[in-house]
mmCIF file of C-alpha atoms and ligand atoms in Angstrom:
data_model
loop_
_atom_site.group_PDB
_atom_site.id
_atom_site.type_symbol
_atom_site.label_atom_id
_atom_site.label_comp_id
_atom_site.label_asym_id
_atom_site.label_seq_id
_atom_site.Cartn_x
_atom_site.Cartn_y
_atom_site.Cartn_z
ATOM 1 C CA MET M 1 17.952 -12.008 -27.836
ATOM 2 C CA SER M 2 18.607 -8.747 -25.967
ATOM 3 C CA SER M 3 21.085 -9.008 -23.159
ATOM 4 C CA VAL M 4 22.804 -7.090 -20.379
ATOM 5 C CA VAL M 5 26.024 -7.832 -18.541
ATOM 6 C CA ILE M 6 26.147 -7.124 -14.802
ATOM 7 C CA SER M 7 28.978 -6.622 -12.313
ATOM 8 C CA PRO M 8 30.106 -9.094 -9.618
ATOM 9 C CA ARG M 9 28.215 -6.986 -7.046
ATOM 10 C CA GLY M 10 25.050 -7.163 -9.174
ATOM 11 C CA GLU M 11 25.414 -10.918 -9.423
ATOM 12 C CA GLN M 12 25.840 -11.214 -5.667
ATOM 13 C CA ARG M 13 22.657 -9.226 -5.122
ATOM 14 C CA VAL M 14 20.653 -11.500 -7.396
ATOM 15 C CA ARG M 15 22.079 -14.590 -5.682
ATOM 16 C CA GLY M 16 20.956 -13.048 -2.380
ATOM 17 C CA GLY M 17 17.386 -13.210 -3.705
ATOM 18 C CA HIS M 18 16.753 -9.579 -4.570
ATOM 19 C CA PRO M 19 15.134 -8.961 -7.995
ATOM 20 C CA TRP M 20 16.554 -5.457 -8.547
ATOM 21 C CA ILE M 21 19.889 -4.551 -10.093
ATOM 22 C CA TYR M 22 20.861 -0.898 -9.929
ATOM 23 C CA ARG M 23 22.333 1.181 -12.744
ATOM 24 C CA ALA M 24 25.847 1.157 -11.231
ATOM 25 C CA ASP M 25 25.951 -2.647 -11.520
ATOM 26 C CA VAL M 26 25.040 -2.781 -15.200
ATOM 27 C CA VAL M 27 28.235 -3.107 -17.229
ATOM 28 C CA ASP M 28 27.044 -3.528 -20.805
ATOM 29 C CA VAL M 29 23.661 -3.238 -22.559
ATOM 30 C CA ASP M 30 22.453 -4.657 -25.851
ATOM 31 C CA ALA M 31 18.707 -4.084 -25.458
ATOM 32 C CA ALA M 32 15.831 -1.724 -26.220
ATOM 33 C CA PRO M 33 13.626 -0.064 -23.555
ATOM 34 C CA GLY M 34 11.090 -2.530 -22.122
ATOM 35 C CA ASP M 35 12.749 -5.682 -23.517
ATOM 36 C CA ILE M 36 12.882 -8.962 -21.666
ATOM 37 C CA VAL M 37 16.647 -9.496 -21.478
ATOM 38 C CA GLN M 38 19.075 -12.276 -20.787
ATOM 39 C CA VAL M 39 21.135 -11.254 -17.746
ATOM 40 C CA ILE M 40 24.765 -12.291 -18.047
ATOM 41 C CA GLY M 41 27.185 -12.425 -15.128
ATOM 42 C CA PRO M 42 30.795 -11.228 -15.053
ATOM 43 C CA ARG M 43 32.005 -14.720 -15.974
ATOM 44 C CA ARG M 44 29.639 -14.803 -18.992
ATOM 45 C CA LYS M 45 27.224 -17.176 -17.251
ATOM 46 C CA THR M 46 23.476 -16.636 -17.650
ATOM 47 C CA ILE M 47 22.150 -15.375 -14.309
ATOM 48 C CA GLY M 48 18.520 -15.290 -15.433
ATOM 49 C CA TYR M 49 15.993 -13.269 -17.419
ATOM 50 C CA ALA M 50 14.623 -9.855 -16.538
ATOM 51 C CA LEU M 51 12.626 -6.769 -17.495
ATOM 52 C CA PHE M 52 14.885 -4.004 -18.799
ATOM 53 C CA SER M 53 14.454 -0.218 -18.475
ATOM 54 C CA ASP M 54 16.802 2.253 -20.099
ATOM 55 C CA ARG M 55 15.741 5.217 -17.959
ATOM 56 C CA SER M 56 15.203 3.877 -14.459
ATOM 57 C CA GLN M 57 17.653 3.761 -11.541
ATOM 58 C CA ILE M 58 16.574 0.103 -11.478
ATOM 59 C CA PRO M 59 17.289 -0.981 -15.065
ATOM 60 C CA ILE M 60 16.924 -4.705 -14.297
ATOM 61 C CA ARG M 61 14.053 -6.469 -12.551
ATOM 62 C CA MET M 62 14.646 -10.202 -12.457
ATOM 63 C CA LEU M 63 11.865 -12.537 -13.560
ATOM 64 C CA THR M 64 13.687 -15.881 -13.486
ATOM 65 C CA HIS M 65 16.985 -17.371 -12.385
ATOM 66 C CA GLY M 66 19.482 -19.553 -14.236
ATOM 67 C CA ASP M 67 18.400 -20.878 -17.627
ATOM 68 C CA VAL M 68 14.635 -20.567 -17.019
ATOM 69 C CA PRO M 69 13.371 -18.392 -19.867
ATOM 70 C CA ALA M 70 10.988 -15.516 -19.190
ATOM 71 C CA ASP M 71 8.179 -15.205 -21.696
ATOM 72 C CA GLU M 72 4.458 -14.555 -21.782
ATOM 73 C CA ALA M 73 3.716 -18.115 -20.647
ATOM 74 C CA LEU M 74 5.723 -17.459 -17.480
ATOM 75 C CA VAL M 75 3.860 -14.215 -16.822
ATOM 76 C CA ARG M 76 0.562 -16.021 -17.260
ATOM 77 C CA THR M 77 1.568 -18.764 -14.819
ATOM 78 C CA ARG M 78 2.559 -16.138 -12.249
ATOM 79 C CA LEU M 79 -0.798 -14.388 -12.703
ATOM 80 C CA GLU M 80 -2.565 -17.700 -12.136
ATOM 81 C CA HIS M 81 -0.566 -18.305 -8.961
ATOM 82 C CA ALA M 82 -1.377 -14.821 -7.679
ATOM 83 C CA ILE M 83 -5.079 -15.341 -8.312
ATOM 84 C CA THR M 84 -5.115 -18.844 -6.767
ATOM 85 C CA TYR M 85 -3.445 -17.454 -3.646
ATOM 86 C CA ARG M 86 -6.134 -14.762 -3.236
ATOM 87 C CA GLU M 87 -8.876 -17.360 -3.717
ATOM 88 C CA SER M 88 -7.273 -19.501 -1.013
ATOM 89 C CA LEU M 89 -7.518 -16.597 1.456
ATOM 90 C CA ALA M 90 -11.329 -16.545 1.137
ATOM 91 C CA LEU M 91 -11.340 -12.827 1.958
ATOM 92 C CA ASP M 92 -14.545 -11.349 3.319
ATOM 93 C CA ALA M 93 -14.463 -8.537 0.738
ATOM 94 C CA THR M 94 -15.171 -7.874 -2.921
ATOM 95 C CA ALA M 95 -12.205 -5.500 -3.249
ATOM 96 C CA TYR M 96 -8.644 -6.715 -2.789
ATOM 97 C CA ARG M 97 -5.206 -6.787 -4.418
ATOM 98 C CA LEU M 98 -4.794 -9.569 -6.972
ATOM 99 C CA VAL M 99 -1.155 -8.855 -7.859
ATOM 100 C CA HIS M 100 1.326 -7.124 -5.553
ATOM 101 C CA GLY M 101 4.352 -6.608 -7.794
ATOM 102 C CA GLU M 102 7.586 -8.089 -6.479
ATOM 103 C CA GLY M 103 5.617 -9.877 -3.720
ATOM 104 C CA ASP M 104 3.997 -12.010 -6.436
ATOM 105 C CA LEU M 105 7.166 -12.337 -8.548
ATOM 106 C CA LEU M 106 5.665 -9.914 -11.060
ATOM 107 C CA PRO M 107 7.883 -6.878 -10.467
ATOM 108 C CA SER M 108 6.332 -3.449 -11.001
ATOM 109 C CA LEU M 109 2.828 -4.781 -11.695
ATOM 110 C CA VAL M 110 -0.196 -3.995 -9.537
ATOM 111 C CA VAL M 111 -3.642 -5.452 -10.163
ATOM 112 C CA ASP M 112 -6.505 -4.580 -7.815
ATOM 113 C CA ARG M 113 -9.946 -6.086 -7.968
ATOM 114 C CA TYR M 114 -13.044 -3.983 -7.291
ATOM 115 C CA GLY M 115 -15.983 -6.359 -7.686
ATOM 116 C CA ASP M 116 -16.320 -7.091 -11.393
ATOM 117 C CA HIS M 117 -13.710 -4.508 -12.338
ATOM 118 C CA LEU M 118 -9.931 -4.557 -12.341
ATOM 119 C CA VAL M 119 -7.485 -1.681 -11.982
ATOM 120 C CA VAL M 120 -3.918 -2.236 -13.184
ATOM 121 C CA GLN M 121 -0.715 -0.258 -12.794
ATOM 122 C CA ALA M 122 2.370 -0.963 -14.910
ATOM 123 C CA LEU M 123 5.239 0.797 -13.199
ATOM 124 C CA SER M 124 8.208 -0.061 -15.426
ATOM 125 C CA GLN M 125 8.952 0.041 -19.141
ATOM 126 C CA GLY M 126 8.894 -3.762 -19.276
ATOM 127 C CA MET M 127 5.483 -4.143 -17.647
ATOM 128 C CA ASP M 128 4.150 -1.252 -19.715
ATOM 129 C CA ARG M 129 5.148 -3.083 -22.884
ATOM 130 C CA LEU M 130 3.416 -6.237 -21.601
ATOM 131 C CA LEU M 131 0.120 -4.455 -20.852
ATOM 132 C CA PRO M 132 -1.747 -5.621 -23.990
ATOM 133 C CA SER M 133 -0.852 -9.271 -23.238
ATOM 134 C CA LEU M 134 -1.578 -8.823 -19.535
ATOM 135 C CA THR M 135 -4.989 -7.422 -20.425
ATOM 136 C CA ARG M 136 -5.742 -10.446 -22.608
ATOM 137 C CA MET M 137 -4.640 -12.836 -19.863
ATOM 138 C CA LEU M 138 -6.651 -11.063 -17.155
ATOM 139 C CA VAL M 139 -9.766 -11.101 -19.340
ATOM 140 C CA GLU M 140 -9.320 -14.838 -19.789
ATOM 141 C CA LEU M 141 -8.513 -15.633 -16.160
ATOM 142 C CA VAL M 142 -10.876 -13.262 -14.300
ATOM 143 C CA ARG M 143 -13.551 -12.352 -16.892
ATOM 144 C CA PRO M 144 -13.934 -8.788 -15.583
ATOM 145 C CA ALA M 145 -16.580 -6.353 -16.822
ATOM 146 C CA GLY M 146 -13.856 -3.768 -17.309
ATOM 147 C CA ILE M 147 -10.139 -3.136 -16.840
ATOM 148 C CA LEU M 148 -8.813 0.336 -16.069
ATOM 149 C CA ALA M 149 -5.131 1.280 -16.278
ATOM 150 C CA ARG M 150 -4.409 3.752 -13.461
ATOM 151 C CA ASN M 151 -1.029 4.543 -14.896
ATOM 152 C CA ASP M 152 -0.898 7.954 -13.234
ATOM 153 C CA PRO M 153 1.596 7.410 -10.349
ATOM 154 C CA LYS M 154 4.604 9.729 -10.452
ATOM 155 C CA VAL M 155 7.086 6.838 -10.451
ATOM 156 C CA ARG M 156 6.152 6.255 -14.100
ATOM 157 C CA THR M 157 7.994 9.455 -15.007
ATOM 158 C CA LEU M 158 11.224 7.953 -13.594
ATOM 159 C CA GLU M 159 10.817 5.281 -16.265
ATOM 160 C CA GLY M 160 10.223 7.865 -18.989
ATOM 161 C CA LEU M 161 6.592 6.691 -19.199
ATOM 162 C CA GLU M 162 3.527 8.909 -19.546
ATOM 163 C CA GLN M 163 1.043 9.389 -16.688
ATOM 164 C CA THR M 164 -2.263 8.173 -18.136
ATOM 165 C CA VAL M 165 -5.630 6.710 -17.159
ATOM 166 C CA ASP M 166 -7.116 4.449 -19.860
ATOM 167 C CA VAL M 167 -9.863 1.889 -20.146
ATOM 168 C CA LEU M 168 -8.133 -1.247 -21.484
ATOM 169 C CA HIS M 169 -11.170 -3.514 -21.662
ATOM 170 C CA GLY M 170 -14.970 -3.336 -21.319
ATOM 171 C CA THR M 171 -16.435 -0.385 -19.436
ATOM 172 C CA ILE M 172 -15.637 1.401 -16.193
ATOM 173 C CA PRO M 173 -18.624 3.104 -14.526
ATOM 174 C CA GLU M 174 -18.310 6.460 -12.739
ATOM 175 C CA SER M 175 -18.656 4.634 -9.459
ATOM 176 C CA VAL M 176 -18.301 0.987 -8.448
ATOM 177 C CA THR M 177 -19.837 -0.473 -5.288
ATOM 178 C CA VAL M 178 -17.682 -2.819 -3.240
ATOM 179 C CA ARG M 179 -17.990 -4.450 0.153
ATOM 180 C CA GLU M 180 -15.340 -4.919 2.807
ATOM 181 C CA GLY M 181 -16.616 -7.031 5.672
ATOM 182 C CA PRO M 182 -19.826 -5.320 6.782
ATOM 183 C CA VAL M 183 -19.029 -1.984 5.110
ATOM 184 C CA GLU M 184 -20.070 -0.893 1.629
ATOM 185 C CA TYR M 185 -18.322 1.795 -0.392
ATOM 186 C CA ASP M 186 -18.871 3.614 -3.647
ATOM 187 C CA VAL M 187 -15.464 3.880 -5.277
ATOM 188 C CA ASP M 188 -14.309 6.217 -8.018
ATOM 189 C CA LEU M 189 -11.717 4.073 -9.778
ATOM 190 C CA ARG M 190 -10.558 6.857 -12.105
ATOM 191 C CA ARG M 191 -9.957 9.541 -9.513
ATOM 192 C CA GLY M 192 -9.747 7.881 -6.084
ATOM 193 C CA GLN M 193 -6.392 7.793 -4.266
ATOM 194 C CA LYS M 194 -4.108 4.880 -5.209
ATOM 195 C CA THR M 195 -6.439 2.647 -7.257
ATOM 196 C CA GLY M 196 -9.572 3.845 -5.428
ATOM 197 C CA LEU M 197 -9.351 2.511 -1.871
ATOM 198 C CA PHE M 198 -6.656 1.741 0.699
ATOM 199 C CA LEU M 199 -7.058 -2.002 0.327
ATOM 200 C CA ASP M 200 -3.911 -2.739 2.330
ATOM 201 C CA GLN M 201 -5.649 -1.745 5.603
ATOM 202 C CA ARG M 202 -8.600 -4.148 5.359
ATOM 203 C CA GLU M 203 -7.289 -6.652 7.907
ATOM 204 C CA ASN M 204 -6.093 -3.910 10.257
ATOM 205 C CA ARG M 205 -9.579 -2.381 10.242
ATOM 206 C CA ALA M 206 -10.987 -5.790 11.196
ATOM 207 C CA ALA M 207 -8.309 -6.206 13.901
ATOM 208 C CA ALA M 208 -9.077 -2.756 15.303
ATOM 209 C CA ALA M 209 -12.735 -3.785 15.563
ATOM 210 C CA GLN M 210 -11.717 -6.321 18.233
ATOM 211 C CA TYR M 211 -10.768 -3.478 20.580
ATOM 212 C CA ALA M 212 -12.567 -0.289 19.523
ATOM 213 C CA ARG M 213 -15.129 1.077 21.967
ATOM 214 C CA GLY M 214 -16.448 4.268 23.544
ATOM 215 C CA SER M 215 -15.528 7.489 21.795
ATOM 216 C CA LEU M 216 -13.566 7.174 18.540
ATOM 217 C CA LEU M 217 -11.280 9.582 16.712
ATOM 218 C CA ASP M 218 -10.240 8.428 13.211
ATOM 219 C CA CYS M 219 -7.390 10.631 11.944
ATOM 220 C CA PHE M 220 -6.467 10.718 8.234
ATOM 221 C CA SER M 221 -9.747 9.021 7.460
ATOM 222 C CA TYR M 222 -9.876 9.332 3.612
ATOM 223 C CA ASN M 223 -13.336 7.978 2.816
ATOM 224 C CA GLY M 224 -13.861 6.664 6.322
ATOM 225 C CA GLY M 225 -12.057 3.290 6.178
ATOM 226 C CA PHE M 226 -11.537 2.825 9.909
ATOM 227 C CA ALA M 227 -14.391 5.030 11.163
ATOM 228 C CA LEU M 228 -17.083 3.180 9.218
ATOM 229 C CA ARG M 229 -15.781 -0.202 10.342
ATOM 230 C CA LEU M 230 -15.586 0.803 14.024
ATOM 231 C CA ALA M 231 -18.549 3.180 14.420
ATOM 232 C CA LYS M 232 -21.127 0.455 15.168
ATOM 233 C CA GLN M 233 -19.355 -0.244 18.460
ATOM 234 C CA CYS M 234 -18.411 3.368 19.229
ATOM 235 C CA PRO M 235 -21.416 5.483 20.269
ATOM 236 C CA GLN M 236 -19.415 8.604 19.555
ATOM 237 C CA ALA M 237 -17.298 8.704 16.387
ATOM 238 C CA GLU M 238 -15.335 11.468 14.690
ATOM 239 C CA ALA M 239 -13.395 11.318 11.439
ATOM 240 C CA ILE M 240 -10.867 13.894 10.252
ATOM 241 C CA ASP M 241 -9.304 14.466 6.864
ATOM 242 C CA ILE M 242 -7.709 17.492 5.243
ATOM 243 C CA SER M 243 -9.475 16.891 1.928
ATOM 244 C CA VAL M 244 -12.958 18.349 1.334
ATOM 245 C CA ASP M 245 -13.788 15.559 -1.119
ATOM 246 C CA ALA M 246 -12.791 12.904 1.391
ATOM 247 C CA VAL M 247 -14.981 14.446 4.087
ATOM 248 C CA ALA M 248 -17.970 14.518 1.715
ATOM 249 C CA ARG M 249 -17.403 10.850 0.954
ATOM 250 C CA ILE M 250 -17.138 9.920 4.649
ATOM 251 C CA ARG M 251 -20.517 11.599 5.248
ATOM 252 C CA ALA M 252 -22.174 9.814 2.318
ATOM 253 C CA ASN M 253 -20.651 6.465 3.330
ATOM 254 C CA ALA M 254 -21.729 6.929 6.960
ATOM 255 C CA LEU M 255 -25.385 7.367 5.929
ATOM 256 C CA ARG M 256 -25.242 4.472 3.519
ATOM 257 C CA ASN M 257 -23.775 2.153 6.170
ATOM 258 C CA GLY M 258 -26.236 3.009 8.920
ATOM 259 C CA VAL M 259 -23.783 4.901 11.122
ATOM 260 C CA PRO M 260 -25.073 8.474 10.779
ATOM 261 C CA HIS M 261 -23.488 9.429 14.092
ATOM 262 C CA VAL M 262 -20.036 9.506 12.465
ATOM 263 C CA GLN M 263 -19.086 13.173 12.475
ATOM 264 C CA ALA M 264 -16.688 13.994 9.668
ATOM 265 C CA ARG M 265 -14.751 17.237 9.512
ATOM 266 C CA GLU M 266 -12.114 18.856 7.392
ATOM 267 C CA ALA M 267 -9.001 19.649 9.419
ATOM 268 C CA ASN M 268 -5.250 19.297 9.600
ATOM 269 C CA VAL M 269 -4.614 16.466 12.058
ATOM 270 C CA PHE M 270 -1.482 18.159 13.427
ATOM 271 C CA ASP M 271 -3.461 21.275 14.439
ATOM 272 C CA GLU M 272 -6.528 19.367 15.494
ATOM 273 C CA LEU M 273 -4.736 17.033 17.937
ATOM 274 C CA ARG M 274 -3.177 20.058 19.640
ATOM 275 C CA ARG M 275 -6.537 21.836 19.816
ATOM 276 C CA LEU M 276 -8.322 18.792 21.247
ATOM 277 C CA GLU M 277 -5.659 18.315 23.893
ATOM 278 C CA LYS M 278 -5.970 21.938 25.006
ATOM 279 C CA ALA M 279 -9.755 21.657 25.052
ATOM 280 C CA GLY M 280 -9.438 18.667 27.400
ATOM 281 C CA VAL M 281 -11.265 16.242 25.098
ATOM 282 C CA ARG M 282 -10.375 12.560 25.591
ATOM 283 C CA TYR M 283 -11.049 9.388 23.571
ATOM 284 C CA ASP M 284 -11.255 5.640 24.116
ATOM 285 C CA THR M 285 -10.105 4.709 20.611
ATOM 286 C CA ILE M 286 -7.829 6.682 18.264
ATOM 287 C CA VAL M 287 -6.664 5.727 14.777
ATOM 288 C CA LEU M 288 -3.636 7.337 13.119
ATOM 289 C CA ASP M 289 -3.248 6.347 9.462
ATOM 290 C CA PRO M 290 -1.246 9.174 7.867
ATOM 291 C CA PRO M 291 0.044 9.280 4.298
ATOM 292 C CA ALA M 292 3.689 8.236 3.775
ATOM 293 C CA PHE M 293 5.709 10.980 5.484
ATOM 294 C CA ALA M 294 9.045 9.547 4.228
ATOM 295 C CA LYS M 295 8.982 9.343 0.449
ATOM 296 C CA ASN M 296 12.765 8.767 0.363
ATOM 297 C CA LYS M 297 15.735 8.139 2.673
ATOM 298 C CA ALA M 298 16.611 11.822 2.978
ATOM 299 C CA SER M 299 13.209 12.665 4.463
ATOM 300 C CA VAL M 300 13.350 9.992 7.208
ATOM 301 C CA PRO M 301 14.415 12.300 10.084
ATOM 302 C CA ASN M 302 11.604 14.787 9.326
ATOM 303 C CA ALA M 303 9.147 11.951 8.858
ATOM 304 C CA LEU M 304 10.045 10.450 12.238
ATOM 305 C CA ALA M 305 9.569 13.855 13.876
ATOM 306 C CA GLY M 306 6.106 14.051 12.253
ATOM 307 C CA TYR M 307 5.134 10.538 13.328
ATOM 308 C CA LYS M 308 6.344 11.236 16.856
ATOM 309 C CA GLU M 309 4.367 14.475 17.067
ATOM 310 C CA ILE M 310 1.021 12.887 16.191
ATOM 311 C CA ASN M 311 1.612 9.736 18.231
ATOM 312 C CA LEU M 312 2.671 11.668 21.311
ATOM 313 C CA ARG M 313 -0.451 13.844 21.123
ATOM 314 C CA ALA M 314 -2.725 10.887 20.455
ATOM 315 C CA MET M 315 -1.317 9.041 23.486
ATOM 316 C CA ARG M 316 -2.124 12.060 25.656
ATOM 317 C CA LEU M 317 -5.666 12.180 24.276
ATOM 318 C CA LEU M 318 -6.374 8.572 25.269
ATOM 319 C CA ASN M 319 -8.353 7.641 28.344
ATOM 320 C CA ARG M 320 -6.783 4.977 30.546
ATOM 321 C CA GLY M 321 -7.355 1.572 28.929
ATOM 322 C CA GLY M 322 -7.952 3.281 25.601
ATOM 323 C CA TYR M 323 -6.597 1.944 22.308
ATOM 324 C CA LEU M 324 -4.324 3.595 19.754
ATOM 325 C CA ILE M 325 -4.209 2.023 16.300
ATOM 326 C CA THR M 326 -1.155 3.638 14.747
ATOM 327 C CA CYS M 327 0.209 3.086 11.235
ATOM 328 C CA SER M 328 2.998 4.058 8.874
ATOM 329 C CA CYS M 329 3.026 3.197 5.192
ATOM 330 C CA SER M 330 6.518 4.674 4.603
ATOM 331 C CA TYR M 331 8.778 1.891 3.394
ATOM 332 C CA ASN M 332 11.771 4.018 4.416
ATOM 333 C CA VAL M 333 10.668 3.997 8.052
ATOM 334 C CA ASN M 334 11.083 0.325 8.913
ATOM 335 C CA GLU M 335 9.445 -1.528 11.776
ATOM 336 C CA GLU M 336 12.381 -0.978 14.103
ATOM 337 C CA MET M 337 12.421 2.776 13.495
ATOM 338 C CA PHE M 338 8.658 2.921 13.910
ATOM 339 C CA ALA M 339 8.861 1.056 17.235
ATOM 340 C CA GLY M 340 11.676 3.365 18.380
ATOM 341 C CA MET M 341 9.586 6.417 17.546
ATOM 342 C CA LEU M 342 6.653 5.033 19.577
ATOM 343 C CA GLU M 343 8.992 4.420 22.522
ATOM 344 C CA GLU M 344 10.040 8.079 22.437
ATOM 345 C CA ALA M 345 6.455 9.292 22.058
ATOM 346 C CA SER M 346 5.432 7.229 25.075
ATOM 347 C CA ALA M 347 8.350 8.464 27.183
ATOM 348 C CA ASP M 348 7.958 12.125 26.215
ATOM 349 C CA SER M 349 4.213 12.135 26.773
ATOM 350 C CA HIS M 350 4.611 10.249 30.087
ATOM 351 C CA THR M 351 2.040 7.770 28.802
ATOM 352 C CA PRO M 352 2.760 4.096 29.453
ATOM 353 C CA VAL M 353 1.356 2.034 26.603
ATOM 354 C CA MET M 354 1.440 -1.703 25.976
ATOM 355 C CA VAL M 355 1.770 -3.342 22.564
ATOM 356 C CA VAL M 356 -1.361 -5.388 21.955
ATOM 357 C CA GLU M 357 -0.623 -6.325 18.339
ATOM 358 C CA LYS M 358 2.082 -5.703 15.739
ATOM 359 C CA ARG M 359 0.565 -5.919 12.305
ATOM 360 C CA MET M 360 1.348 -5.207 8.684
ATOM 361 C CA GLN M 361 -0.383 -4.837 5.311
ATOM 362 C CA GLY M 362 -3.130 -7.338 4.449
ATOM 363 C CA ARG M 363 -2.231 -10.818 3.209
ATOM 364 C CA ASP M 364 -3.308 -9.900 -0.311
ATOM 365 C CA HIS M 365 -0.220 -7.589 -0.332
ATOM 366 C CA PRO M 366 2.365 -10.340 0.271
ATOM 367 C CA VAL M 367 5.829 -9.577 1.625
ATOM 368 C CA LEU M 368 8.539 -11.479 -0.211
ATOM 369 C CA VAL M 369 11.338 -12.630 2.094
ATOM 370 C CA GLY M 370 14.616 -11.011 1.026
ATOM 371 C CA VAL M 371 12.830 -8.048 -0.573
ATOM 372 C CA PRO M 372 12.340 -5.549 2.247
ATOM 373 C CA GLU M 373 10.673 -3.080 -0.152
ATOM 374 C CA THR M 374 7.597 -5.336 -0.215
ATOM 375 C CA TYR M 375 7.041 -4.770 3.546
ATOM 376 C CA TYR M 376 5.911 -1.162 3.797
ATOM 377 C CA LEU M 377 2.875 -0.927 6.070
ATOM 378 C CA LYS M 378 3.284 -1.123 9.827
ATOM 379 C CA CYS M 379 0.247 -1.078 12.135
ATOM 380 C CA PHE M 380 0.646 -1.314 15.906
ATOM 381 C CA ILE M 381 -2.306 -1.611 18.242
ATOM 382 C CA LEU M 382 -1.415 -0.068 21.593
ATOM 383 C CA ARG M 383 -3.322 0.198 24.857
ATOM 384 C CA ARG M 384 -2.838 2.961 27.347
ATOM 385 C CA ALA M 385 -1.750 1.179 30.514
ATOM 386 C CA GLU M 386 -2.374 3.943 33.009
HETATM 387 N N1 SAH O 1 -7.314 5.721 6.830
HETATM 388 C C1 SAH O 1 -7.673 5.708 5.438
HETATM 389 C C2 SAH O 1 -6.518 5.974 4.500
HETATM 390 C C3 SAH O 1 -5.732 7.215 4.817
HETATM 391 S S1 SAH O 1 -4.807 7.867 3.501
HETATM 392 C C4 SAH O 1 -8.346 4.386 5.108
HETATM 393 O O1 SAH O 1 -8.423 3.507 5.973
HETATM 394 O O2 SAH O 1 -8.816 4.229 3.992
HETATM 395 C C5 SAH O 1 -4.237 9.373 4.142
HETATM 396 C C6 SAH O 1 -5.257 10.478 4.208
HETATM 397 O O3 SAH O 1 -4.689 11.522 4.955
HETATM 398 C C7 SAH O 1 -5.650 11.087 2.865
HETATM 399 O O4 SAH O 1 -7.035 10.982 2.692
HETATM 400 C C8 SAH O 1 -5.231 12.574 2.965
HETATM 401 O O5 SAH O 1 -6.183 13.464 2.407
HETATM 402 C C9 SAH O 1 -5.155 12.774 4.456
HETATM 403 N N2 SAH O 1 -4.208 13.791 4.947
HETATM 404 C C10 SAH O 1 -2.954 14.045 4.537
HETATM 405 N N3 SAH O 1 -2.372 14.980 5.329
HETATM 406 C C11 SAH O 1 -3.287 15.311 6.270
HETATM 407 C C12 SAH O 1 -3.281 16.199 7.392
HETATM 408 N N4 SAH O 1 -2.195 16.913 7.710
HETATM 409 N N5 SAH O 1 -4.394 16.289 8.145
HETATM 410 C C13 SAH O 1 -5.485 15.549 7.857
HETATM 411 N N6 SAH O 1 -5.541 14.685 6.823
HETATM 412 C C14 SAH O 1 -4.459 14.567 6.037
#
């Protein structure tokens, strides 16, 4: 069997519960790209079994510990567990994440369900090699009408893998209709952002619905996720996105969901918040759900400045008693940094706000304790106190 030898520091990391071993901690390799390897410690003891990549900065992703072998049967059992967990949640939606990589002990694998269709992403050489077996298992376990591989994220290039979009099973229509709570969407699985929708915000949209009222401003709206969910209780509703396609989709979705008063427009949120403040417009409910500003550690200071800018302006635009639903999906900006940024935004804008709820990604995107990378989405619900 293929094997790798790791350093004492690598061994310590694995014992601490983290599944990743970095390149610097790999001492010796006798394996081909994408192999399942035996991981051997500095004292020649078997530490466990793992997926191996020869190109990645993370060459080892642990699957098991000690003498427990990793094979297709193990992967199948983990898939079953992931699916059983989602069933136990009884989610009020037909679109949700079935497998959340490391969070489900299936490192670098994403499987999203959109009604009768599945979208998978294999983000390492090891998972890529397993795709044919994974497809067979998913067909058996879920019986989908089609499986699409959205293997187009850039991280695949770090693994020396191609960026591709392929139908792996059955058929994938141009557009698939899904429901999330009371809202229906048409989703383009081939071309939509991520795997089609921002599934990780489902529970935060529902939480926001407990507070939203009056006039609503949904910033970074994509296809209207928050706006459509909240518009029924907000007589005035505006949605902003920089993408023309997104704005067209918000409009179509608004009609389809019986909330034609949602006004969607194409704009840069940074400019628009400044313009609205100058114009003296005020809102009762504001949502900020920007893309990840910090893609890596080096960009954290700039990202925090960006988050602060939009949060500070949004706080100023709120009427007293108004709600701000503010999010960050940058893993590199952790909860503490996010909270610190909000503190500064509140102080600098002279706007006292209270924390009503601290939330994270939906439960179908589980956070694995000891693996901070699995906790990436922060969502705070704030209320303007005065
Ligand atoms: N809130 C959405 C998801 C937002 S994803 C939901 O619930 O589904 C982030 C969105 O921000 C993308 O649609 C992207 O087009 C948009 N975007 C990125 N930069 C922007 C900017 N400066 N101004 C406005 N929109 C922007």
